[in-house]
Structures are given as structure tokens and as C-alpha cells.
PDB file of C-alpha atoms and ligand atoms in Angstrom:
ATOM      1  CA  GLN A  25      87.027 101.122 108.564  1.00 44.00           C
ATOM      2  CA  ARG A  26      84.446  99.190 110.418  1.00 46.00           C
ATOM      3  CA  GLN A  27      84.027 100.725 113.907  1.00 44.00           C
ATOM      4  CA  MET A  28      81.188  98.852 115.926  1.00 46.00           C
ATOM      5  CA  CYS A  29      82.537  95.312 116.640  1.00 44.00           C
ATOM      6  CA  ILE A  30      81.036  94.560 120.028  1.00 48.00           C
ATOM      7  CA  ARG A  31      80.058  90.895 119.673  1.00 55.00           C
ATOM      8  CA  ASP A  32      76.824  89.998 121.647  1.00 62.00           C
ATOM      9  CA  SER A  33      77.230  87.385 124.204  1.00 73.00           C
ATOM     10  CA  MET A  34      77.976  83.877 122.631  1.00 81.00           C
ATOM     11  CA  LYS A  35      74.639  81.853 122.791  1.00 90.00           C
ATOM     12  CA  TYR A  36      76.091  78.576 122.074  1.00 93.00           C
ATOM     13  CA  CYS A  37      79.415  76.967 122.944  1.00 95.00           C
ATOM     14  CA  GLY A  38      82.022  77.185 120.207  1.00 89.00           C
ATOM     15  CA  ASN A  39      83.622  74.056 121.535  1.00 92.00           C
ATOM     16  CA  CYS A  40      80.610  71.760 122.089  1.00 96.00           C
ATOM     17  CA  SER A  41      77.559  73.564 120.869  1.00 94.00           C
ATOM     18  CA  ASN A  42      75.732  73.451 124.156  1.00 96.00           C
ATOM     19  CA  PRO A  43      74.050  76.695 125.730  1.00 95.00           C
ATOM     20  CA  MET A  44      76.278  79.317 127.267  1.00 95.00           C
ATOM     21  CA  GLU A  45      75.524  81.251 130.289  1.00 95.00           C
ATOM     22  CA  GLN A  46      76.898  84.588 131.728  1.00 94.00           C
ATOM     23  CA  ILE A  47      78.715  83.725 135.121  1.00 94.00           C
ATOM     24  CA  ILE A  48      81.797  84.984 137.050  1.00 95.00           C
ATOM     25  CA  PRO A  49      84.156  81.888 136.880  1.00 94.00           C
ATOM     26  CA  ASP A  50      85.983  80.942 139.987  1.00 91.00           C
ATOM     27  CA  ASP A  51      89.033  83.009 140.507  1.00 92.00           C
ATOM     28  CA  ASP A  52      87.728  85.742 138.211  1.00 95.00           C
ATOM     29  CA  ASN A  53      85.975  89.020 138.979  1.00 95.00           C
ATOM     30  CA  ARG A  54      83.730  89.680 136.161  1.00 93.00           C
ATOM     31  CA  LEU A  55      80.981  88.056 134.106  1.00 94.00           C
ATOM     32  CA  ARG A  56      82.156  85.934 131.194  1.00 95.00           C
ATOM     33  CA  ASP A  57      80.008  83.653 128.629  1.00 94.00           C
ATOM     34  CA  VAL A  58      80.776  80.201 129.924  1.00 96.00           C
ATOM     35  CA  CYS A  59      79.550  76.792 128.699  1.00 96.00           C
ATOM     36  CA  THR A  60      77.076  74.990 130.872  1.00 91.00           C
ATOM     37  CA  SER A  61      78.459  71.683 129.618  1.00 96.00           C
ATOM     38  CA  CYS A  62      82.141  71.628 128.834  1.00 97.00           C
ATOM     39  CA  GLY A  63      83.078  74.831 130.879  1.00 94.00           C
ATOM     40  CA  TYR A  64      84.663  76.551 128.099  1.00 95.00           C
ATOM     41  CA  ILE A  65      85.102  80.320 128.765  1.00 95.00           C
ATOM     42  CA  ASP A  66      84.590  82.837 125.719  1.00 93.00           C
ATOM     43  CA  TYR A  67      86.872  85.760 126.819  1.00 92.00           C
ATOM     44  CA  GLN A  68      86.392  89.073 125.115  1.00 91.00           C
ATOM     45  CA  ASN A  69      89.127  91.439 124.885  1.00 93.00           C
ATOM     46  CA  PRO A  70      89.716  94.788 123.104  1.00 95.00           C
ATOM     47  CA  LYS A  71      90.155  94.966 119.462  1.00 96.00           C
ATOM     48  CA  ASN A  72      93.084  96.759 117.713  1.00 97.00           C
ATOM     49  CA  ILE A  73      92.570  99.430 115.107  1.00 97.00           C
ATOM     50  CA  VAL A  74      95.262 100.345 113.008  1.00 97.00           C
ATOM     51  CA  GLY A  75      95.438 103.267 110.404  1.00 97.00           C
ATOM     52  CA  VAL A  76      97.706 105.820 108.497  1.00 97.00           C
ATOM     53  CA  ILE A  77      97.857 109.365 108.469  1.00 95.00           C
ATOM     54  CA  ALA A  78      99.207 110.371 105.306  1.00 96.00           C
ATOM     55  CA  SER A  79     100.676 113.615 104.014  1.00 94.00           C
ATOM     56  CA  PHE A  80     101.630 115.198 100.867  1.00 95.00           C
ATOM     57  CA  ASN A  81     102.827 118.728 100.657  1.00 92.00           C
ATOM     58  CA  GLU A  82     101.176 119.869 104.267  1.00 90.00           C
ATOM     59  CA  LYS A  83      97.763 118.393 103.075  1.00 95.00           C
ATOM     60  CA  ILE A  84      96.625 115.193 104.589  1.00 96.00           C
ATOM     61  CA  LEU A  85      94.656 112.267 103.019  1.00 98.00           C
ATOM     62  CA  LEU A  86      91.093 111.728 104.040  1.00 98.00           C
ATOM     63  CA  CYS A  87      88.632 109.240 102.902  1.00 98.00           C
ATOM     64  CA  LYS A  88      84.848 109.270 102.866  1.00 98.00           C
ATOM     65  CA  ARG A  89      83.234 106.403 104.418  1.00 97.00           C
ATOM     66  CA  ASN A  90      81.000 104.230 102.089  1.00 97.00           C
ATOM     67  CA  THR A  91      79.529 102.119 105.044  1.00 95.00           C
ATOM     68  CA  GLU A  92      77.594 102.726 108.190  1.00 95.00           C
ATOM     69  CA  PRO A  93      78.208 103.869 110.843  1.00 93.00           C
ATOM     70  CA  ARG A  94      78.817 107.360 109.772  1.00 95.00           C
ATOM     71  CA  LYS A  95      78.497 106.943 106.073  1.00 97.00           C
ATOM     72  CA  ASN A  96      79.862 109.760 103.858  1.00 98.00           C
ATOM     73  CA  TYR A  97      81.698 111.308 106.859  1.00 98.00           C
ATOM     74  CA  TRP A  98      85.532 111.678 106.479  1.00 98.00           C
ATOM     75  CA  THR A  99      88.132 109.738 108.088  1.00 98.00           C
ATOM     76  CA  VAL A 100      91.709 108.504 107.559  1.00 98.00           C
ATOM     77  CA  PRO A 101      92.298 104.925 106.350  1.00 98.00           C
ATOM     78  CA  ALA A 102      92.110 102.487 109.212  1.00 97.00           C
ATOM     79  CA  GLY A 103      90.498  99.186 110.101  1.00 97.00           C
ATOM     80  CA  PHE A 104      90.751  95.985 112.371  1.00 97.00           C
ATOM     81  CA  MET A 105      94.068  94.408 112.840  1.00 97.00           C
ATOM     82  CA  GLU A 106      94.269  90.810 111.563  1.00 97.00           C
ATOM     83  CA  ASN A 107      95.740  87.851 113.217  1.00 95.00           C
ATOM     84  CA  ASN A 108      99.373  87.221 112.452  1.00 94.00           C
ATOM     85  CA  GLU A 109     100.334  90.749 111.342  1.00 96.00           C
ATOM     86  CA  SER A 110     102.381  93.429 112.758  1.00 94.00           C
ATOM     87  CA  LEU A 111     100.846  96.806 113.723  1.00 95.00           C
ATOM     88  CA  ILE A 112     102.608  98.408 110.839  1.00 95.00           C
ATOM     89  CA  ASP A 113     101.747  95.671 108.238  1.00 96.00           C
ATOM     90  CA  GLY A 114      98.061  96.083 109.409  1.00 97.00           C
ATOM     91  CA  ALA A 115      97.917  99.669 109.027  1.00 97.00           C
ATOM     92  CA  LYS A 116      99.527  99.694 105.656  1.00 97.00           C
ATOM     93  CA  ARG A 117      97.249  97.049 104.523  1.00 98.00           C
ATOM     94  CA  GLU A 118      94.338  98.959 105.475  1.00 98.00           C
ATOM     95  CA  ALA A 119      95.543 102.082 103.700  1.00 98.00           C
ATOM     96  CA  PHE A 120      96.320 100.021 100.630  1.00 98.00           C
ATOM     97  CA  GLU A 121      92.863  98.269 100.555  1.00 97.00           C
ATOM     98  CA  GLU A 122      90.963 101.588 101.352  1.00 98.00           C
ATOM     99  CA  VAL A 123      92.905 104.214  99.256  1.00 98.00           C
ATOM    100  CA  GLY A 124      95.626 102.357  97.477  1.00 98.00           C
ATOM    101  CA  ILE A 125      98.571 104.127  99.058  1.00 98.00           C
ATOM    102  CA  LYS A 126     101.913 102.046  98.861  1.00 94.00           C
ATOM    103  CA  ASP A 127     105.706 102.200  98.985  1.00 92.00           C
ATOM    104  CA  TYR A 128     106.164 104.362 102.084  1.00 92.00           C
ATOM    105  CA  ASP A 129     107.994 104.364 105.581  1.00 91.00           C
ATOM    106  CA  ALA A 130     105.767 105.370 108.464  1.00 91.00           C
ATOM    107  CA  SER A 131     106.528 105.843 112.032  1.00 89.00           C
ATOM    108  CA  LEU A 132     103.935 105.431 114.994  1.00 89.00           C
ATOM    109  CA  PHE A 133     102.286 108.783 115.665  1.00 89.00           C
ATOM    110  CA  MET A 134      99.451 108.034 118.197  1.00 89.00           C
ATOM    111  CA  ILE A 135      97.758 105.614 120.294  1.00 90.00           C
ATOM    112  CA  TYR A 136      94.571 106.018 122.285  1.00 89.00           C
ATOM    113  CA  SER A 137      91.792 103.652 123.745  1.00 89.00           C
ATOM    114  CA  VAL A 138      88.046 103.840 123.214  1.00 88.00           C
ATOM    115  CA  PRO A 139      86.746 102.004 126.256  1.00 88.00           C
ATOM    116  CA  HIS A 140      83.167 102.101 125.611  1.00 88.00           C
ATOM    117  CA  ILE A 141      83.458  99.902 122.540  1.00 89.00           C
ATOM    118  CA  SER A 142      86.522  98.055 123.858  1.00 92.00           C
ATOM    119  CA  GLN A 143      89.071  99.176 121.234  1.00 93.00           C
ATOM    120  CA  VAL A 144      92.763 100.372 120.912  1.00 94.00           C
ATOM    121  CA  HIS A 145      93.982 102.635 118.075  1.00 94.00           C
ATOM    122  CA  PHE A 146      97.317 102.646 116.657  1.00 95.00           C
ATOM    123  CA  TYR A 147      97.973 105.350 113.791  1.00 94.00           C
ATOM    124  CA  PHE A 148     101.210 105.673 111.784  1.00 93.00           C
ATOM    125  CA  TYR A 149     102.362 108.809 110.199  1.00 92.00           C
ATOM    126  CA  THR A 150     104.005 109.007 106.690  1.00 93.00           C
ATOM    127  CA  LYS A 151     104.784 111.552 104.089  1.00 92.00           C
ATOM    128  CA  LEU A 152     103.813 110.122 100.724  1.00 95.00           C
ATOM    129  CA  LYS A 153     105.875 110.719  97.481  1.00 94.00           C
ATOM    130  CA  ASN A 154     102.740 111.417  95.288  1.00 96.00           C
ATOM    131  CA  MET A 155      99.148 111.778  95.354  1.00 96.00           C
ATOM    132  CA  ASN A 156      98.277 108.321  93.698  1.00 97.00           C
ATOM    133  CA  THR A 157      95.447 106.829  95.007  1.00 97.00           C
ATOM    134  CA  ASN A 158      92.991 103.920  94.255  1.00 97.00           C
ATOM    135  CA  ILE A 159      89.773 103.731  96.504  1.00 95.00           C
ATOM    136  CA  GLY A 160      88.240 100.539  97.565  1.00 96.00           C
ATOM    137  CA  PRO A 161      84.518  99.491  98.131  1.00 96.00           C
ATOM    138  CA  GLU A 162      84.573 100.613 101.814  1.00 94.00           C
ATOM    139  CA  ILE A 163      85.415 104.353 100.574  1.00 97.00           C
ATOM    140  CA  ASN A 164      83.655 106.510  98.188  1.00 96.00           C
ATOM    141  CA  LYS A 165      85.955 109.656  97.792  1.00 97.00           C
ATOM    142  CA  VAL A 166      89.498 110.513  98.786  1.00 98.00           C
ATOM    143  CA  GLY A 167      91.047 113.867  98.971  1.00 98.00           C
ATOM    144  CA  PHE A 168      93.973 115.911 100.274  1.00 98.00           C
ATOM    145  CA  PHE A 169      93.201 118.748 102.674  1.00 98.00           C
ATOM    146  CA  SER A 170      95.075 121.648 104.330  1.00 96.00           C
ATOM    147  CA  PHE A 171      94.164 122.598 108.038  1.00 95.00           C
ATOM    148  CA  ASP A 172      91.722 125.245 106.647  1.00 96.00           C
ATOM    149  CA  GLU A 173      90.033 123.036 104.169  1.00 98.00           C
ATOM    150  CA  ILE A 174      89.516 119.923 106.647  1.00 97.00           C
ATOM    151  CA  PRO A 175      85.692 119.602 106.747  1.00 97.00           C
ATOM    152  CA  TRP A 176      85.570 119.634 110.666  1.00 97.00           C
ATOM    153  CA  ASP A 177      81.829 119.109 110.988  1.00 97.00           C
ATOM    154  CA  LYS A 178      81.928 116.147 108.768  1.00 98.00           C
ATOM    155  CA  ILE A 179      84.594 114.212 110.357  1.00 98.00           C
ATOM    156  CA  ALA A 180      83.461 110.777 111.113  1.00 97.00           C
ATOM    157  CA  PHE A 181      84.723 110.288 114.866  1.00 93.00           C
ATOM    158  CA  ASN A 182      85.976 112.685 117.658  1.00 91.00           C
ATOM    159  CA  SER A 183      88.995 110.615 117.951  1.00 91.00           C
ATOM    160  CA  ILE A 184      89.858 111.500 114.075  1.00 95.00           C
ATOM    161  CA  ALA A 185      89.293 114.964 114.569  1.00 95.00           C
ATOM    162  CA  VAL A 186      92.039 115.082 117.516  1.00 91.00           C
ATOM    163  CA  LEU A 187      94.279 113.040 115.510  1.00 91.00           C
ATOM    164  CA  ILE A 188      94.220 115.373 112.510  1.00 94.00           C
ATOM    165  CA  SER A 189      94.446 118.326 114.805  1.00 92.00           C
ATOM    166  CA  LYS A 190      97.633 116.780 116.283  1.00 88.00           C
ATOM    167  CA  PHE A 191      99.148 116.385 113.066  1.00 89.00           C
ATOM    168  CA  PHE A 192      98.768 120.137 112.063  1.00 91.00           C
ATOM    169  CA  GLU A 193      99.977 120.981 115.573  1.00 87.00           C
ATOM    170  CA  ILE A 194     103.098 119.203 115.218  1.00 79.00           C
ATOM    171  CA  GLY A 195     103.783 119.895 111.623  1.00 64.00           C
ATOM    172  CA  SER A 196     105.119 117.417 108.965  1.00 55.00           C
ATOM    173  CA  ASN A 197     108.514 118.824 108.492  1.00 54.00           C
ATOM    174  CA  GLU A 198     109.644 117.471 111.879  1.00 54.00           C
ATOM    175  CA  ARG A 199     109.622 113.938 112.769  1.00 51.00           C
ATOM    176  CA  PRO A 200     106.348 113.643 114.702  1.00 52.00           C
ATOM    177  CA  GLY A 201     106.500 113.134 118.476  1.00 54.00           C
ATOM    178  CA  PHE A 202     104.722 110.257 119.734  1.00 59.00           C
ATOM    179  CA  GLN A 203     101.366 111.163 121.198  1.00 58.00           C
ATOM    180  CA  THR A 204      99.226 109.245 123.858  1.00 59.00           C
ATOM    181  CA  SER A 205      96.051 110.216 125.204  1.00 61.00           C
ATOM    182  CA  ARG A 206      93.835 109.194 128.163  1.00 60.00           C
ATOM    183  CA  GLU A 207      90.678 111.223 126.649  1.00 62.00           C
ATOM    184  CA  PRO A 208      87.533 109.014 126.244  1.00 62.00           C
ATOM    185  CA  TYR A 209      87.210 109.495 122.412  1.00 66.00           C
ATOM    186  CA  THR A 210      84.074 108.587 120.720  1.00 61.00           C
TER     187      THR A 210
HETATM  188 ZN1   ZN B 308      81.090  73.646 125.697  1.00 69.02          ZN
END
């Protein structure tokens, strides 16, 4: 799960290679990177993060990050959505790449935005049929945790701690209610 993704201003035009500058285009109200030569505007918009909160026997799957930022902190499998894929396909792809889980149904569990890094996060919930995992290069450990076993001081991001808390608050025996939040998570 890469987390920092804010691209710096584009220096040169992707269209004609001339220098870009930051101006407010006509009929717009904020600074954009605009090509000084051909007028191409490089609009930047939020990125979608997709992930899976997976449980087995009332324990949830957490994985330990093998990359910065927050290397060796725990999170749930998640990452950037790719072009031409659906939310659920993206979430399952990330979960498979990072921890090797597959063959499950999942339902949307929680959406929240992280405005200061321009991201929107979508998490799906599933009950796994077994504890089979297979970790990818971005992860160095995986485990299943009950509420009391969660390493709260070693959770990678505040938003993930909230996500995990919501899961245990709702309980996995019921179909989870859809959650949304306006909290400014970090
Ligand atoms: Zn240009």
C-alpha cells in the first residue's frame, strides 16, 4: 500500500515538452499546471485507494508494511486503484498481490476521504474460508488478530485504526452496515 502519491507540479508539458507554469485558467478558480506553449492543462484530482478487511473466526487479517512510509507498521491490504478496473476488482487485486487471499465475496464496508493527501479510500469486508496467505514484496508479515491482540500502537495510519475499530464494533456475524465518515484522517 503506497500512501504518499502527491505528484509535484509538472515541469514540462506531456503534450509538447515546453515548460509548464502555475496559473488560474480562464473560467477556473484554482491554480493549475498549464503549458506556456500549447495551453495543455494538467488537472490533478484525488486518487482512489481500495482495500479489504478480511476476517476468519472473529480475527482480522493485518499485514506489516515492507516499504516506507510507516515501514514495519501494520495495516490491511490496500493500494491504488488502477485504470480500467472496478472498485471491488481493485480491492481484491491488491489483497491478492499483498497477502495472497482469493475466492471470496466481499461487500463495501467503509468510505472516507483523506483531503490533505487528496485520496479517497474504499474498503470491502469479507469472511475468509481459511487462513491461507501468501505475502508479496510490499509486505513482510501477515497475521490474524482478535480485538485484544491488535497492536494499536503499531497501526500504520489513524484511518486504519478507525477501520479496524468499526469492524469490531459491528461484529462479523452480521452483514456489516455501510460506514462513512467526515473525519480528517491521517
Ligand atoms: Zn504543451
